[in-house]
Amino acid sequence: MKLARLLVALLIVLAGTLLTVIAVFSVRPDLSALPSQSATLSAPRADSLRIQWLGTSSLLVSDGQTHIITDAYFSRIDKLASVTRPMAPDVGRIDAALKASNIEKVDVIPVLHSHFDHVLDSPWVAMRTGADLAGSESTLNVGRGAGMSEQQLKLAIPGEPMRYGDFEIIFLLSDHVPQAEWINRLTGINETIDEPLTPPAPIDAWKEAESYALLVRHPYGDVLIQGSAGFVEGQLEGYQADIAFVSSVGLSRQEQGYVPDYVRNTVGATGATTVIPIHWDDFFVALDANTPALPRVMEDLHASFNLLNGELEKLGTSLTYMRPMETIYFRTSPEQIAP
């Protein structure tokens, strides 16, 4: 009888704990207060760069002839599965995302580091669209594990341009945003993937390897893509960008002084006047126009945005916001209106 009562009490405690966890992860930032995109950036133009945010640090950048996707990740494996089961690309979600964005042909997929939410789907998207896969040796080992040909695998050499049509892409050394030590161990911060990696594979197999910032140059304008909210002091000095896509996840948890240094070494170094935060969406849920932000227990979105805006105001600019699947049209010109 005592054992039965003990089991009932234990079940009640477990149920209460589960409900508490569910409740905590259900609290999300309100996105309704985010300003809408300016008419200048949202109006389609033939003679401009088309840039679509595909969630996380995945961006489609196209001039109509040549197409680039950074960090193609569409499987968006849920939170529990990501830490309890080996991960593999969800082909159905990949195909649905490509169809939703009318993506049939891609020229290159630059991968900015080798965590699962950046590299997992990239080889499969490359093979479906005929793209090259570009990145660190670890990223290329993911491509090899997926069965890509060596001809499609392009090793990133920091500072050395790669040309695709009228685009020039340059990988520049960066760093991952600082995070808790247990997360570092789980996700292989500063570790490499030394053999071809064939999914399914557990979360700790998708190691960071090198982290990069990517500079995308084009006659219509120069774009900086910062895939993680880390930086290497002085690495972007001497490079110019008109528009910067900066990862914001993790900024609300940093020590005082970190965000000023982050902004100074990215936006400040390149002189970008249009600045758009990325990688704030909940990448553990399916991608669509209504994809929410990460739960507040994982990231204080508005605190991160406020910290960024506080530093950007010193540079005479502020954040411009995009929602998942939104597209902007950008060209550097005298009539380009700053946000």
Short mmCIF file of C-alpha atoms in Angstrom, two decimals:
data_model
loop_
_atom_site.label_atom_id
_atom_site.label_comp_id
_atom_site.label_asym_id
_atom_site.label_seq_id
_atom_site.Cartn_x
_atom_site.Cartn_y
_atom_site.Cartn_z
CA MET A 1 0.00 0.00 0.00
CA LYS A 2 2.83 2.35 0.92
CA LEU A 3 4.58 1.49 -2.34
CA ALA A 4 1.42 2.29 -4.32
CA ARG A 5 1.07 5.66 -2.59
CA LEU A 6 4.74 6.36 -3.24
CA LEU A 7 4.35 5.55 -6.94
CA VAL A 8 1.27 7.77 -7.20
CA ALA A 9 3.14 10.62 -5.50
CA LEU A 10 6.10 10.12 -7.83
CA LEU A 11 3.84 10.20 -10.88
CA ILE A 12 2.22 13.41 -9.65
CA VAL A 13 5.65 15.01 -9.18
CA LEU A 14 6.79 13.89 -12.63
CA ALA A 15 3.59 15.14 -14.24
CA GLY A 16 3.94 18.48 -12.48
CA THR A 17 7.55 18.78 -13.57
CA LEU A 18 6.63 17.96 -17.16
CA LEU A 19 3.83 20.52 -17.18
CA THR A 20 6.19 23.13 -15.73
CA VAL A 21 8.78 22.45 -18.43
CA ILE A 22 6.12 22.65 -21.14
CA ALA A 23 4.84 25.92 -19.69
CA VAL A 24 8.33 27.42 -19.51
CA PHE A 25 9.11 26.51 -23.11
CA SER A 26 5.75 27.90 -24.24
CA VAL A 27 6.60 31.47 -23.23
CA ARG A 28 7.85 33.27 -26.33
CA PRO A 29 8.63 36.89 -27.21
CA ASP A 30 5.84 38.91 -28.78
CA LEU A 31 6.80 39.66 -32.40
CA SER A 32 3.86 41.95 -33.10
CA ALA A 33 5.82 44.99 -31.95
CA LEU A 34 8.57 44.51 -34.54
CA PRO A 35 8.35 47.20 -37.24
CA SER A 36 7.37 46.13 -40.75
CA GLN A 37 9.88 46.16 -43.56
CA SER A 38 10.43 49.53 -45.26
CA ALA A 39 8.85 49.99 -48.68
CA THR A 40 12.29 50.64 -50.15
CA LEU A 41 13.55 47.18 -49.22
CA SER A 42 10.34 45.22 -49.80
CA ALA A 43 9.54 46.56 -53.29
CA PRO A 44 10.64 44.10 -56.01
CA ARG A 45 13.26 45.43 -58.41
CA ALA A 46 14.78 43.58 -61.34
CA ASP A 47 18.15 45.33 -60.99
CA SER A 48 18.80 44.38 -57.38
CA LEU A 49 19.87 41.59 -55.09
CA ARG A 50 16.99 39.40 -53.94
CA ILE A 51 17.66 38.23 -50.39
CA GLN A 52 15.28 35.85 -48.62
CA TRP A 53 15.69 34.80 -45.01
CA LEU A 54 15.09 31.06 -44.72
CA GLY A 55 15.45 30.85 -40.95
CA THR A 56 18.56 30.40 -38.75
CA SER A 57 21.51 31.80 -40.75
CA SER A 58 20.16 30.47 -44.04
CA LEU A 59 19.90 33.23 -46.64
CA LEU A 60 19.11 33.00 -50.33
CA VAL A 61 21.06 35.70 -52.17
CA SER A 62 20.37 36.01 -55.90
CA ASP A 63 20.84 38.47 -58.74
CA GLY A 64 18.44 36.51 -60.94
CA GLN A 65 21.22 34.59 -62.66
CA THR A 66 23.35 33.21 -59.84
CA HIS A 67 21.95 31.85 -56.59
CA ILE A 68 23.66 31.38 -53.22
CA ILE A 69 22.23 29.80 -50.06
CA THR A 70 24.16 30.00 -46.81
CA ASP A 71 23.79 27.29 -44.15
CA ALA A 72 20.88 25.48 -45.81
CA TYR A 73 18.93 23.94 -42.90
CA PHE A 74 15.28 23.03 -43.35
CA SER A 75 14.79 19.78 -41.37
CA ARG A 76 14.42 21.76 -38.13
CA ILE A 77 14.48 18.74 -35.86
CA ASP A 78 12.52 19.27 -32.65
CA LYS A 79 14.17 19.94 -29.30
CA LEU A 80 13.65 16.54 -27.72
CA ALA A 81 14.63 14.56 -30.81
CA SER A 82 17.77 16.63 -31.33
CA VAL A 83 19.25 15.48 -28.02
CA THR A 84 17.77 11.97 -27.76
CA ARG A 85 18.07 10.55 -31.28
CA PRO A 86 20.64 10.55 -34.07
CA MET A 87 19.81 13.24 -36.62
CA ALA A 88 19.32 12.93 -40.37
CA PRO A 89 17.95 15.29 -43.00
CA ASP A 90 14.16 15.37 -43.34
CA VAL A 91 13.85 15.11 -47.11
CA GLY A 92 10.17 16.05 -47.05
CA ARG A 93 10.84 19.31 -45.22
CA ILE A 94 13.82 20.09 -47.46
CA ASP A 95 11.75 19.64 -50.61
CA ALA A 96 8.86 21.66 -49.15
CA ALA A 97 11.16 24.57 -48.29
CA LEU A 98 12.77 24.58 -51.72
CA LYS A 99 9.36 24.51 -53.37
CA ALA A 100 8.00 27.30 -51.15
CA SER A 101 10.89 29.55 -52.19
CA ASN A 102 10.85 28.45 -55.85
CA ILE A 103 14.42 27.21 -55.53
CA GLU A 104 15.41 24.84 -58.32
CA LYS A 105 19.03 25.73 -59.08
CA VAL A 106 21.69 26.92 -56.66
CA ASP A 107 25.31 27.67 -57.53
CA VAL A 108 27.00 27.39 -54.14
CA ILE A 109 26.11 26.68 -50.51
CA PRO A 110 28.64 28.31 -48.16
CA VAL A 111 28.52 26.78 -44.66
CA LEU A 112 29.68 29.07 -41.86
CA HIS A 113 30.32 26.35 -39.29
CA SER A 114 29.52 22.67 -38.90
CA HIS A 115 26.86 22.46 -36.19
CA PHE A 116 23.75 20.57 -37.26
CA ASP A 117 21.61 23.71 -37.65
CA HIS A 118 24.04 24.96 -40.30
CA VAL A 119 25.37 21.90 -42.14
CA LEU A 120 22.95 18.98 -41.69
CA ASP A 121 20.88 19.62 -44.83
CA SER A 122 23.44 21.51 -46.88
CA PRO A 123 24.81 18.51 -48.85
CA TRP A 124 21.30 17.31 -49.67
CA VAL A 125 20.25 20.74 -50.88
CA ALA A 126 23.46 20.91 -52.92
CA MET A 127 22.79 17.55 -54.56
CA ARG A 128 19.18 18.49 -55.33
CA THR A 129 20.09 21.85 -56.86
CA GLY A 130 23.48 21.16 -58.46
CA ALA A 131 25.33 23.46 -56.06
CA ASP A 132 28.89 23.38 -54.80
CA LEU A 133 29.35 22.93 -51.05
CA ALA A 134 31.90 25.37 -49.63
CA GLY A 135 33.33 25.52 -46.14
CA SER A 136 35.83 24.00 -43.74
CA GLU A 137 37.31 20.53 -44.11
CA SER A 138 34.76 19.41 -41.51
CA THR A 139 31.91 20.69 -43.67
CA LEU A 140 33.39 18.92 -46.68
CA ASN A 141 33.51 15.69 -44.66
CA VAL A 142 29.76 16.03 -44.14
CA GLY A 143 29.44 16.39 -47.91
CA ARG A 144 31.56 13.28 -48.42
CA GLY A 145 29.43 11.34 -45.97
CA ALA A 146 26.36 12.35 -47.97
CA GLY A 147 27.91 11.03 -51.18
CA MET A 148 28.82 14.31 -52.87
CA SER A 149 31.49 14.28 -55.57
CA GLU A 150 34.84 15.87 -54.82
CA GLN A 151 34.25 18.26 -57.73
CA GLN A 152 31.39 19.84 -55.77
CA LEU A 153 33.40 20.30 -52.57
CA LYS A 154 35.20 23.63 -52.23
CA LEU A 155 37.55 24.24 -49.30
CA ALA A 156 37.26 27.69 -47.76
CA ILE A 157 40.58 29.51 -47.48
CA PRO A 158 40.06 32.62 -45.35
CA GLY A 159 40.51 35.80 -47.33
CA GLU A 160 40.65 34.10 -50.74
CA PRO A 161 37.69 34.94 -53.03
CA MET A 162 35.55 32.34 -54.79
CA ARG A 163 33.71 33.51 -57.92
CA TYR A 164 30.22 32.50 -59.02
CA GLY A 165 28.76 34.57 -61.84
CA ASP A 166 28.95 38.22 -60.82
CA PHE A 167 29.33 37.23 -57.16
CA GLU A 168 32.54 36.99 -55.21
CA ILE A 169 32.34 35.25 -51.83
CA ILE A 170 35.03 35.53 -49.18
CA PHE A 171 35.21 33.43 -46.01
CA LEU A 172 36.73 35.33 -43.08
CA LEU A 173 37.69 33.81 -39.73
CA SER A 174 35.16 34.37 -36.97
CA ASP A 175 34.11 32.64 -33.76
CA HIS A 176 31.06 31.03 -32.21
CA VAL A 177 28.99 33.01 -29.73
CA PRO A 178 30.10 32.13 -26.17
CA GLN A 179 27.77 29.69 -24.42
CA ALA A 180 27.61 27.47 -21.34
CA GLU A 181 30.45 24.97 -20.99
CA TRP A 182 28.11 21.96 -21.03
CA ILE A 183 26.70 23.14 -24.36
CA ASN A 184 30.26 23.59 -25.65
CA ARG A 185 31.04 19.98 -24.77
CA LEU A 186 27.78 18.69 -26.26
CA THR A 187 28.25 20.54 -29.55
CA GLY A 188 31.99 20.17 -30.04
CA ILE A 189 33.11 23.79 -29.85
CA ASN A 190 36.63 24.08 -31.35
CA GLU A 191 36.48 20.42 -32.39
CA THR A 192 36.56 19.09 -35.94
CA ILE A 193 34.88 16.38 -38.03
CA ASP A 194 37.85 14.37 -39.22
CA GLU A 195 36.17 11.60 -41.22
CA PRO A 196 33.23 11.53 -43.66
CA LEU A 197 30.08 11.88 -41.54
CA THR A 198 27.06 9.93 -42.71
CA PRO A 199 23.73 10.60 -40.97
CA PRO A 200 21.92 9.68 -38.87
CA ALA A 201 24.41 10.93 -36.29
CA PRO A 202 23.94 12.28 -32.74
CA ILE A 203 24.18 15.94 -31.86
CA ASP A 204 27.76 15.64 -30.59
CA ALA A 205 28.92 14.40 -34.00
CA TRP A 206 28.13 17.77 -35.61
CA LYS A 207 31.13 19.68 -34.30
CA GLU A 208 31.69 23.39 -34.78
CA ALA A 209 35.08 23.21 -36.54
CA GLU A 210 35.98 26.65 -37.94
CA SER A 211 33.47 29.48 -37.74
CA TYR A 212 33.37 32.09 -40.48
CA ALA A 213 31.86 35.39 -41.43
CA LEU A 214 30.96 35.55 -45.12
CA LEU A 215 31.36 38.56 -47.35
CA VAL A 216 29.25 38.38 -50.51
CA ARG A 217 30.37 40.96 -53.07
CA HIS A 218 28.36 41.99 -56.13
CA PRO A 219 28.09 45.08 -58.36
CA TYR A 220 24.65 45.70 -56.78
CA GLY A 221 26.08 45.77 -53.25
CA ASP A 222 28.20 43.97 -50.67
CA VAL A 223 26.61 41.74 -48.02
CA LEU A 224 28.06 40.56 -44.70
CA ILE A 225 26.59 37.39 -43.19
CA GLN A 226 27.53 36.62 -39.60
CA GLY A 227 26.34 33.06 -38.95
CA SER A 228 27.01 33.11 -35.21
CA ALA A 229 27.19 36.04 -32.82
CA GLY A 230 30.92 35.64 -32.32
CA PHE A 231 33.84 37.55 -33.77
CA VAL A 232 37.62 37.66 -34.07
CA GLU A 233 39.09 41.01 -33.16
CA GLY A 234 40.07 42.98 -36.26
CA GLN A 235 39.30 40.24 -38.81
CA LEU A 236 36.88 42.38 -40.82
CA GLU A 237 38.97 45.54 -40.84
CA GLY A 238 39.56 46.67 -44.42
CA TYR A 239 36.43 44.95 -45.75
CA GLN A 240 33.33 46.90 -46.74
CA ALA A 241 29.66 45.89 -46.61
CA ASP A 242 26.48 47.78 -47.40
CA ILE A 243 24.12 45.44 -45.58
CA ALA A 244 24.90 43.14 -42.65
CA PHE A 245 22.95 40.11 -41.48
CA VAL A 246 24.08 39.54 -37.89
CA SER A 247 23.24 36.57 -35.71
CA SER A 248 21.64 37.70 -32.48
CA VAL A 249 21.03 34.43 -30.60
CA GLY A 250 22.97 34.33 -27.35
CA LEU A 251 23.65 38.05 -27.05
CA SER A 252 21.27 38.50 -24.11
CA ARG A 253 23.41 36.10 -22.05
CA GLN A 254 26.79 37.74 -22.60
CA GLU A 255 28.90 39.71 -20.15
CA GLN A 256 28.77 43.48 -20.20
CA GLY A 257 30.96 44.82 -22.97
CA TYR A 258 30.52 41.86 -25.30
CA VAL A 259 27.83 43.36 -27.54
CA PRO A 260 29.73 46.64 -28.07
CA ASP A 261 32.76 44.61 -29.18
CA TYR A 262 30.59 42.41 -31.41
CA VAL A 263 29.02 45.39 -33.17
CA ARG A 264 32.35 47.19 -33.47
CA ASN A 265 34.01 44.16 -35.08
CA THR A 266 31.19 43.47 -37.55
CA VAL A 267 28.97 46.41 -38.44
CA GLY A 268 31.47 49.03 -37.34
CA ALA A 269 34.40 47.42 -39.13
CA THR A 270 32.57 47.10 -42.45
CA GLY A 271 30.54 50.31 -42.37
CA ALA A 272 27.23 48.55 -43.07
CA THR A 273 24.28 50.93 -42.79
CA THR A 274 21.46 48.37 -43.13
CA VAL A 275 21.61 45.80 -40.31
CA ILE A 276 19.25 42.83 -40.03
CA PRO A 277 19.27 40.29 -37.17
CA ILE A 278 19.08 36.58 -38.03
CA HIS A 279 19.22 33.23 -36.20
CA TRP A 280 16.63 34.33 -33.62
CA ASP A 281 13.84 32.06 -34.87
CA ASP A 282 12.97 28.80 -33.13
CA PHE A 283 14.91 26.41 -35.36
CA PHE A 284 13.38 23.41 -33.58
CA VAL A 285 9.98 23.97 -35.25
CA ALA A 286 8.97 23.83 -38.91
CA LEU A 287 9.87 26.74 -41.16
CA ASP A 288 7.11 28.99 -42.50
CA ALA A 289 6.11 32.64 -42.42
CA ASN A 290 4.73 32.20 -38.88
CA THR A 291 7.75 30.50 -37.33
CA PRO A 292 8.07 31.95 -33.81
CA ALA A 293 11.10 33.20 -31.94
CA LEU A 294 13.01 30.94 -29.59
CA PRO A 295 11.35 30.49 -26.18
CA ARG A 296 12.37 33.12 -23.65
CA VAL A 297 14.01 30.47 -21.49
CA MET A 298 16.48 29.92 -24.35
CA GLU A 299 16.88 33.51 -25.55
CA ASP A 300 15.60 36.92 -24.46
CA LEU A 301 14.95 38.24 -27.96
CA HIS A 302 14.01 41.79 -27.06
CA ALA A 303 16.98 42.15 -24.70
CA SER A 304 19.30 41.08 -27.53
CA PHE A 305 17.67 43.49 -29.98
CA ASN A 306 17.82 46.35 -27.47
CA LEU A 307 21.51 45.71 -26.84
CA LEU A 308 22.20 45.71 -30.58
CA ASN A 309 20.18 48.85 -31.19
CA GLY A 310 21.95 50.65 -28.37
CA GLU A 311 25.29 50.11 -30.09
CA LEU A 312 24.00 50.69 -33.61
CA GLU A 313 22.59 54.08 -32.63
CA LYS A 314 26.16 55.16 -31.87
CA LEU A 315 26.96 54.33 -35.51
CA GLY A 316 23.97 56.27 -36.80
CA THR A 317 21.79 53.31 -37.72
CA SER A 318 19.42 50.75 -36.17
CA LEU A 319 18.06 47.28 -36.79
CA THR A 320 15.82 46.51 -39.73
CA TYR A 321 13.70 43.40 -39.16
CA MET A 322 12.81 40.46 -41.36
CA ARG A 323 10.55 37.58 -40.50
CA PRO A 324 11.21 34.01 -41.64
CA MET A 325 10.59 33.51 -45.38
CA GLU A 326 10.47 37.28 -45.98
CA THR A 327 12.30 38.71 -49.01
CA ILE A 328 14.00 42.05 -49.50
CA TYR A 329 15.42 43.65 -52.63
CA PHE A 330 18.64 45.56 -52.18
CA ARG A 331 20.87 47.69 -54.34
CA THR A 332 23.41 50.29 -53.36
CA SER A 333 22.43 53.51 -55.06
CA PRO A 334 22.09 57.21 -54.21
CA GLU A 335 18.34 56.81 -53.79
CA GLN A 336 18.65 53.85 -51.38
CA ILE A 337 16.86 54.93 -48.21
CA ALA A 338 18.39 53.83 -44.94
CA PRO A 339 15.98 52.05 -42.57
#
